[in-house]
Short mmCIF file of C-alpha atoms in Angstrom, two decimals:
data_model
loop_
_atom_site.label_atom_id
_atom_site.label_comp_id
_atom_site.label_asym_id
_atom_site.label_seq_id
_atom_site.Cartn_x
_atom_site.Cartn_y
_atom_site.Cartn_z
CA UNK A 1 -19.46 -30.96 -10.32
CA UNK A 2 -18.58 -33.93 -12.51
CA UNK A 3 -20.17 -32.68 -15.49
CA UNK A 4 -18.49 -29.31 -14.95
CA UNK A 5 -14.90 -30.89 -14.60
CA UNK A 6 -15.55 -33.44 -17.67
CA UNK A 7 -16.63 -30.53 -19.66
CA UNK A 8 -13.51 -28.36 -18.82
CA UNK A 9 -11.22 -31.43 -19.88
CA UNK A 10 -13.14 -31.80 -23.20
CA UNK A 11 -13.10 -28.24 -24.22
CA UNK A 12 -9.46 -27.60 -23.09
CA UNK A 13 -8.68 -24.78 -25.75
CA UNK A 14 -12.02 -22.90 -25.27
CA UNK A 15 -11.51 -22.83 -21.52
CA UNK A 16 -7.76 -22.21 -21.73
CA UNK A 17 -8.45 -19.05 -23.38
CA UNK A 18 -10.89 -17.96 -20.74
CA UNK A 19 -8.37 -18.72 -18.04
CA UNK A 20 -5.65 -16.63 -19.74
CA UNK A 21 -7.78 -13.85 -19.98
CA UNK A 22 -8.48 -13.93 -16.22
CA UNK A 23 -4.81 -14.66 -15.32
CA UNK A 24 -3.88 -11.50 -17.10
CA UNK A 25 -6.49 -9.39 -15.52
CA UNK A 26 -5.79 -10.78 -12.11
CA UNK A 27 -2.05 -10.45 -12.63
CA UNK A 28 -2.54 -6.56 -13.56
CA UNK A 29 -4.89 -6.21 -10.43
CA UNK A 30 -2.08 -7.83 -8.29
CA UNK A 31 0.55 -5.88 -10.08
CA UNK A 32 -1.05 -2.39 -9.68
CA UNK A 33 -2.06 -3.24 -6.05
CA UNK A 34 1.79 -4.13 -5.26
CA UNK A 35 2.53 -0.91 -6.71
CA UNK A 36 -0.08 1.14 -4.88
CA UNK A 37 1.11 -0.49 -1.62
CA UNK A 38 4.64 0.02 -2.35
CA UNK A 39 4.25 3.55 -3.18
CA UNK A 40 2.24 4.32 -0.07
CA UNK A 41 4.98 2.56 2.03
CA UNK A 42 7.76 4.46 0.59
CA UNK A 43 5.81 7.77 0.93
CA UNK A 44 5.49 7.27 4.71
CA UNK A 45 7.46 4.32 5.83
CA UNK A 46 8.92 6.41 8.86
CA UNK A 47 5.27 6.96 10.11
CA UNK A 48 3.91 3.37 9.53
CA UNK A 49 6.86 1.92 11.32
CA UNK A 50 6.38 3.95 14.44
CA UNK A 51 3.88 1.78 15.69
CA UNK A 52 1.72 4.81 17.07
CA UNK A 53 -1.82 5.73 15.96
CA UNK A 54 -2.09 9.54 17.00
CA UNK A 55 0.10 12.52 16.88
CA UNK A 56 0.13 15.99 18.08
CA UNK A 57 0.44 18.77 15.44
CA UNK A 58 0.02 22.42 15.38
CA UNK A 59 -3.73 23.28 14.52
CA UNK A 60 -2.83 25.63 11.47
CA UNK A 61 -0.37 22.84 9.96
CA UNK A 62 -3.48 21.36 8.02
CA UNK A 63 -2.15 18.05 9.10
CA UNK A 64 1.23 18.39 7.39
CA UNK A 65 4.04 17.53 9.71
CA UNK A 66 6.45 19.50 7.97
CA UNK A 67 4.59 22.77 8.51
CA UNK A 68 3.94 21.75 12.17
CA UNK A 69 5.40 23.49 15.25
CA UNK A 70 4.11 22.45 18.74
CA UNK A 71 3.96 25.38 21.17
CA UNK A 72 6.02 25.36 24.21
CA UNK A 73 2.68 25.31 26.36
CA UNK A 74 1.24 22.13 24.65
CA UNK A 75 4.53 20.66 25.10
CA UNK A 76 4.47 21.19 28.71
CA UNK A 77 0.95 19.87 28.99
CA UNK A 78 1.98 16.61 27.51
CA UNK A 79 4.96 16.20 29.68
CA UNK A 80 3.09 17.13 32.74
CA UNK A 81 0.32 14.34 31.88
CA UNK A 82 0.62 10.57 32.30
CA UNK A 83 0.53 9.43 28.46
CA UNK A 84 3.74 8.22 27.02
CA UNK A 85 4.95 10.29 24.32
CA UNK A 86 8.01 11.19 21.97
CA UNK A 87 8.54 14.31 20.49
CA UNK A 88 10.64 14.74 17.24
CA UNK A 89 11.49 17.45 14.65
CA UNK A 90 11.18 17.07 10.93
CA UNK A 91 11.49 19.23 7.81
CA UNK A 92 12.53 18.93 4.02
CA UNK A 93 15.98 19.82 3.03
CA UNK A 94 18.88 19.36 0.59
CA UNK A 95 22.06 17.67 0.90
CA UNK A 96 24.87 19.15 -1.16
CA UNK A 97 28.00 17.32 -2.17
CA UNK A 98 31.07 18.35 -4.10
CA UNK A 99 31.33 17.10 -7.55
CA UNK A 100 28.03 15.28 -7.24
CA UNK A 101 24.47 15.77 -7.72
CA UNK A 102 22.47 17.37 -4.53
CA UNK A 103 19.91 14.92 -2.94
CA UNK A 104 16.67 15.73 -1.47
CA UNK A 105 16.03 14.34 2.07
CA UNK A 106 13.91 14.70 4.93
CA UNK A 107 15.75 15.65 8.30
CA UNK A 108 14.58 14.37 11.33
CA UNK A 109 15.51 14.58 15.00
CA UNK A 110 14.43 12.20 17.64
CA UNK A 111 15.66 10.41 20.95
CA UNK A 112 17.39 7.42 19.61
CA UNK A 113 16.63 5.44 22.69
CA UNK A 114 12.82 6.13 22.33
CA UNK A 115 10.11 3.46 20.90
CA UNK A 116 10.04 5.14 17.59
CA UNK A 117 13.89 5.30 16.93
CA UNK A 118 14.72 3.88 13.44
CA UNK A 119 16.35 0.39 13.07
CA UNK A 120 20.34 0.68 12.26
CA UNK A 121 21.13 -2.03 9.52
CA UNK A 122 24.67 -0.73 9.15
CA UNK A 123 27.07 1.57 11.13
CA UNK A 124 26.46 3.04 14.51
CA UNK A 125 24.29 5.52 16.35
CA UNK A 126 25.39 9.10 15.31
CA UNK A 127 27.10 11.28 17.72
CA UNK A 128 27.34 15.16 17.36
CA UNK A 129 28.19 16.03 13.69
CA UNK A 130 26.99 12.77 12.54
CA UNK A 131 24.02 11.47 10.94
CA UNK A 132 22.05 8.20 10.15
CA UNK A 133 20.35 7.94 6.62
CA UNK A 134 18.08 5.61 4.80
CA UNK A 135 19.79 2.77 2.77
CA UNK A 136 18.49 4.14 -0.42
CA UNK A 137 20.86 7.07 -0.19
CA UNK A 138 23.45 4.68 -1.23
CA UNK A 139 22.07 4.63 -4.70
CA UNK A 140 23.48 8.28 -4.96
CA UNK A 141 26.95 6.94 -4.10
CA UNK A 142 26.97 8.02 -0.49
CA UNK A 143 28.50 5.60 1.84
CA UNK A 144 29.68 5.53 5.67
CA UNK A 145 32.39 8.04 6.49
CA UNK A 146 31.09 10.48 3.59
CA UNK A 147 30.57 13.99 4.54
CA UNK A 148 27.44 15.83 3.34
CA UNK A 149 26.31 19.55 3.88
CA UNK A 150 22.78 20.64 4.59
CA UNK A 151 21.80 23.20 2.26
CA UNK A 152 19.28 25.28 4.86
CA UNK A 153 22.07 25.47 7.65
CA UNK A 154 25.27 24.91 6.06
CA UNK A 155 26.27 22.47 8.59
CA UNK A 156 28.32 19.41 7.68
CA UNK A 157 27.60 15.73 8.61
CA UNK A 158 29.47 12.57 8.45
CA UNK A 159 27.41 9.45 7.65
CA UNK A 160 27.70 7.12 10.77
CA UNK A 161 25.28 4.45 9.27
CA UNK A 162 22.25 3.42 7.46
CA UNK A 163 18.59 2.72 8.49
CA UNK A 164 15.71 0.74 6.88
CA UNK A 165 12.25 1.68 6.17
CA UNK A 166 12.83 5.57 7.07
CA UNK A 167 11.36 7.37 4.20
CA UNK A 168 9.21 10.47 3.92
CA UNK A 169 7.20 12.00 1.10
CA UNK A 170 9.49 9.53 -1.19
CA UNK A 171 12.74 11.15 0.23
CA UNK A 172 15.34 9.25 2.55
CA UNK A 173 15.30 10.34 6.04
CA UNK A 174 18.27 11.60 7.68
CA UNK A 175 18.45 11.50 11.55
CA UNK A 176 20.58 13.75 13.25
CA UNK A 177 21.96 14.23 16.88
CA UNK A 178 19.41 16.34 19.02
CA UNK A 179 22.39 18.66 19.78
CA UNK A 180 22.90 19.35 16.04
CA UNK A 181 19.14 20.02 15.94
CA UNK A 182 19.23 22.40 18.59
CA UNK A 183 22.31 24.15 16.84
CA UNK A 184 20.23 24.75 13.83
CA UNK A 185 17.45 26.36 15.81
CA UNK A 186 19.63 28.79 17.82
CA UNK A 187 19.87 26.30 20.73
CA UNK A 188 16.09 25.45 21.11
CA UNK A 189 14.84 21.92 20.15
CA UNK A 190 12.04 22.75 17.89
CA UNK A 191 9.22 20.20 18.01
CA UNK A 192 7.48 19.39 14.86
CA UNK A 193 5.07 16.92 16.12
CA UNK A 194 4.72 14.56 19.03
CA UNK A 195 3.88 10.80 18.57
CA UNK A 196 1.61 9.55 21.30
CA UNK A 197 2.10 6.02 22.55
CA UNK A 198 -1.57 5.47 23.93
CA UNK A 199 -5.32 4.41 23.26
CA UNK A 200 -7.77 6.33 21.34
CA UNK A 201 -9.35 7.38 24.67
CA UNK A 202 -6.13 8.72 26.30
CA UNK A 203 -5.23 10.64 23.08
CA UNK A 204 -8.69 12.30 23.24
CA UNK A 205 -7.97 13.40 26.64
CA UNK A 206 -4.84 14.95 25.59
CA UNK A 207 -6.61 16.64 22.88
CA UNK A 208 -9.06 18.18 25.22
CA UNK A 209 -6.21 20.05 27.26
CA UNK A 210 -4.14 21.52 24.14
CA UNK A 211 -4.60 25.12 23.17
CA UNK A 212 -2.80 25.58 20.03
CA UNK A 213 -2.46 22.06 18.79
CA UNK A 214 -4.68 19.19 18.08
CA UNK A 215 -4.39 15.21 18.05
CA UNK A 216 -4.80 13.49 14.48
CA UNK A 217 -4.72 10.03 13.69
CA UNK A 218 -2.09 8.09 11.76
CA UNK A 219 -4.43 8.00 8.60
CA UNK A 220 -4.85 12.03 8.96
CA UNK A 221 -1.13 12.38 9.23
CA UNK A 222 -0.63 10.24 6.17
CA UNK A 223 -3.19 12.09 4.00
CA UNK A 224 -1.39 15.08 5.08
CA UNK A 225 1.53 14.26 3.30
CA UNK A 226 1.87 16.18 -0.09
CA UNK A 227 0.75 14.27 -2.99
CA UNK A 228 -0.05 10.93 -0.99
CA UNK A 229 -4.03 11.27 -1.09
CA UNK A 230 -3.94 12.00 -4.94
CA UNK A 231 -1.38 9.43 -5.50
CA UNK A 232 -3.30 6.51 -3.78
CA UNK A 233 -6.60 7.98 -5.07
CA UNK A 234 -5.51 7.41 -8.78
CA UNK A 235 -4.00 3.82 -8.09
CA UNK A 236 -7.16 3.08 -6.10
CA UNK A 237 -9.43 4.18 -9.18
CA UNK A 238 -7.21 2.07 -11.47
CA UNK A 239 -7.83 -1.02 -9.55
CA UNK A 240 -11.61 -0.26 -9.12
CA UNK A 241 -11.90 -0.17 -12.92
CA UNK A 242 -9.84 -3.23 -13.46
CA UNK A 243 -12.44 -5.12 -11.31
CA UNK A 244 -15.35 -3.51 -13.12
CA UNK A 245 -13.51 -4.23 -16.48
CA UNK A 246 -13.00 -7.78 -15.35
CA UNK A 247 -16.62 -8.42 -14.52
CA UNK A 248 -17.84 -7.19 -17.97
CA UNK A 249 -15.18 -9.50 -19.82
CA UNK A 250 -16.04 -12.51 -17.84
CA UNK A 251 -19.70 -11.96 -18.50
CA UNK A 252 -19.05 -11.64 -21.99
CA UNK A 253 -17.33 -14.75 -22.12
CA UNK A 254 -19.48 -16.98 -19.95
CA UNK A 255 -22.38 -15.71 -21.71
CA UNK A 256 -21.25 -16.53 -25.35
CA UNK A 257 -20.13 -20.02 -23.92
CA UNK A 258 -23.60 -20.53 -22.34
CA UNK A 259 -25.54 -19.44 -25.63
CA UNK A 260 -23.53 -22.12 -27.48
CA UNK A 261 -24.73 -24.53 -25.05
CA UNK A 262 -28.18 -23.67 -24.85
CA UNK A 263 -29.53 -26.97 -26.84
CA UNK A 264 -27.45 -29.07 -24.25
CA UNK A 265 -29.20 -27.13 -21.33
CA UNK A 266 -32.18 -27.85 -22.99
CA UNK A 267 -31.89 -31.53 -23.38
CA UNK A 268 -30.53 -31.76 -19.71
CA UNK A 269 -33.80 -29.96 -18.52
CA UNK A 270 -36.03 -32.22 -20.74
CA UNK A 271 -34.68 -35.40 -19.29
CA UNK A 272 -35.21 -34.08 -15.52
CA UNK A 273 -32.05 -32.17 -14.55
CA UNK A 274 -33.03 -29.39 -12.18
CA UNK A 275 -32.01 -25.89 -12.84
CA UNK A 276 -29.73 -26.17 -9.56
CA UNK A 277 -27.80 -28.65 -11.03
CA UNK A 278 -27.15 -26.75 -14.22
CA UNK A 279 -26.32 -23.58 -12.17
CA UNK A 280 -23.96 -25.41 -10.05
CA UNK A 281 -22.22 -26.82 -12.97
CA UNK A 282 -21.69 -23.00 -14.23
CA UNK A 283 -20.40 -21.98 -11.03
CA UNK A 284 -17.96 -24.64 -10.52
CA UNK A 285 -16.36 -23.90 -13.94
CA UNK A 286 -16.19 -20.37 -12.83
CA UNK A 287 -14.57 -21.08 -9.63
CA UNK A 288 -12.05 -23.62 -10.90
CA UNK A 289 -11.04 -21.47 -13.67
CA UNK A 290 -10.64 -18.51 -11.26
CA UNK A 291 -8.61 -20.57 -8.83
CA UNK A 292 -6.36 -21.74 -11.44
CA UNK A 293 -5.82 -18.35 -12.91
CA UNK A 294 -5.36 -16.60 -9.60
CA UNK A 295 -2.74 -19.19 -8.35
CA UNK A 296 -0.71 -18.47 -11.59
CA UNK A 297 -1.12 -14.89 -11.24
CA UNK A 298 0.08 -14.88 -7.62
CA UNK A 299 3.15 -16.87 -8.56
CA UNK A 300 4.04 -15.05 -11.49
CA UNK A 301 3.59 -11.60 -9.57
CA UNK A 302 5.51 -12.71 -6.69
CA UNK A 303 8.42 -13.94 -8.72
CA UNK A 304 8.33 -10.58 -10.93
CA UNK A 305 8.69 -8.98 -7.48
CA UNK A 306 11.98 -10.65 -6.98
CA UNK A 307 13.48 -9.51 -10.24
CA UNK A 308 12.43 -5.91 -10.11
CA UNK A 309 14.96 -3.14 -9.65
CA UNK A 310 15.63 -2.34 -5.87
CA UNK A 311 14.55 1.18 -6.45
CA UNK A 312 11.04 0.28 -7.59
CA UNK A 313 8.50 0.59 -4.75
CA UNK A 314 6.54 -2.60 -4.80
CA UNK A 315 5.02 -4.27 -1.91
CA UNK A 316 2.51 -7.33 -1.58
CA UNK A 317 1.48 -8.69 1.72
CA UNK A 318 -0.37 -11.73 2.45
CA UNK A 319 -3.38 -9.70 3.43
CA UNK A 320 -3.48 -7.78 0.28
CA UNK A 321 -2.98 -11.16 -1.93
CA UNK A 322 -5.91 -12.47 0.09
CA UNK A 323 -8.11 -9.58 -0.30
CA UNK A 324 -7.35 -9.09 -3.89
CA UNK A 325 -8.02 -13.09 -4.56
CA UNK A 326 -11.38 -12.64 -2.56
CA UNK A 327 -12.60 -9.55 -4.67
CA UNK A 328 -11.40 -11.27 -7.90
CA UNK A 329 -13.68 -14.51 -7.28
CA UNK A 330 -16.51 -12.26 -6.33
CA UNK A 331 -15.97 -10.27 -9.40
CA UNK A 332 -16.07 -13.83 -11.57
CA UNK A 333 -19.18 -14.90 -9.75
CA UNK A 334 -20.77 -11.50 -10.33
CA UNK A 335 -19.82 -11.61 -14.03
CA UNK A 336 -21.27 -15.12 -14.45
CA UNK A 337 -24.82 -14.15 -13.10
CA UNK A 338 -26.07 -13.09 -16.60
CA UNK A 339 -25.29 -16.71 -17.59
CA UNK A 340 -26.81 -18.26 -14.53
CA UNK A 341 -30.05 -16.16 -15.68
CA UNK A 342 -29.96 -17.22 -18.97
CA UNK A 343 -29.59 -21.00 -18.06
CA UNK A 344 -32.42 -20.66 -15.50
CA UNK A 345 -34.79 -19.19 -18.21
CA UNK A 346 -33.85 -21.50 -20.93
CA UNK A 347 -36.94 -23.48 -22.41
CA UNK A 348 -36.31 -27.06 -23.09
CA UNK A 349 -38.25 -27.33 -26.11
CA UNK A 350 -37.16 -24.02 -27.81
CA UNK A 351 -33.54 -25.12 -26.85
CA UNK A 352 -33.88 -28.42 -28.55
CA UNK A 353 -35.60 -27.14 -31.41
CA UNK A 354 -32.90 -24.47 -31.98
CA UNK A 355 -30.32 -27.36 -31.75
CA UNK A 356 -31.64 -29.10 -34.95
#
């Protein structure tokens, strides 16, 4: 370790360039990961904050909540059962405003005293003719007390407050009173899906009793959101390729540096230094450079997140940072394997002779 650290201090410029490349790659990985997680949350924050793992949907809905319509018979099965469940309605619509652009929203109606009710950050619980909307709607100039018109039903709603973490398919959710939802549906409360508050075994038992519906997991519900899987798949592929590129780039850098030091390795082998000592020295350098680069990348990424526009979906949790850091360290070690092989196979006499 002493040898490795001493060389890092002696060859500052060389290793600073390597650390700079590692910083840029790790920063890019963290930034894209934050965007991927932010987009995923913005696409379905309403479902993820419900803290439920299963939903009841119409079998023919293809796991899409906005296409689902749970039959009265299946609703009755769940009501008669012992499992805790919360039904809600959901569909996409558009708000019409006078002398302003229209706004796409997801309209939802749910018992606002239920466990999956949204968190109100400003304003109050809506009564009939009122609605709660996600706070992002304020970017469109809509404030508490404004009146908006639903394009599908021509019903008018007064904005009574704002919620947080309530989006669906990248659109803000507008929560309306249950009586207004019934009025839109000719006096009947149309249930799009039912959130199940129970274990996997309880959910499976419910699924066996349903005739026209099925029980799906949260992941399946997320994948059913139009564009969700394609969006996440593209970003995940980008991240995977970044790790692959990082492995090749780091392998090339450390291999070139190792080639330049072959005569030194040869001399050390000739005086009795075991391969394990030389390999340990190389690994220490890789780990030190990776740790420094990662730390700087994390600090810069978190700092950049603070100055990003509010409308940009970016979310980087501690778990994601830890996973990304671990994968990057693993990538750096994998990238150094070629150099380790070269060190292990170096011939002392040839290396010394090549250095003359």
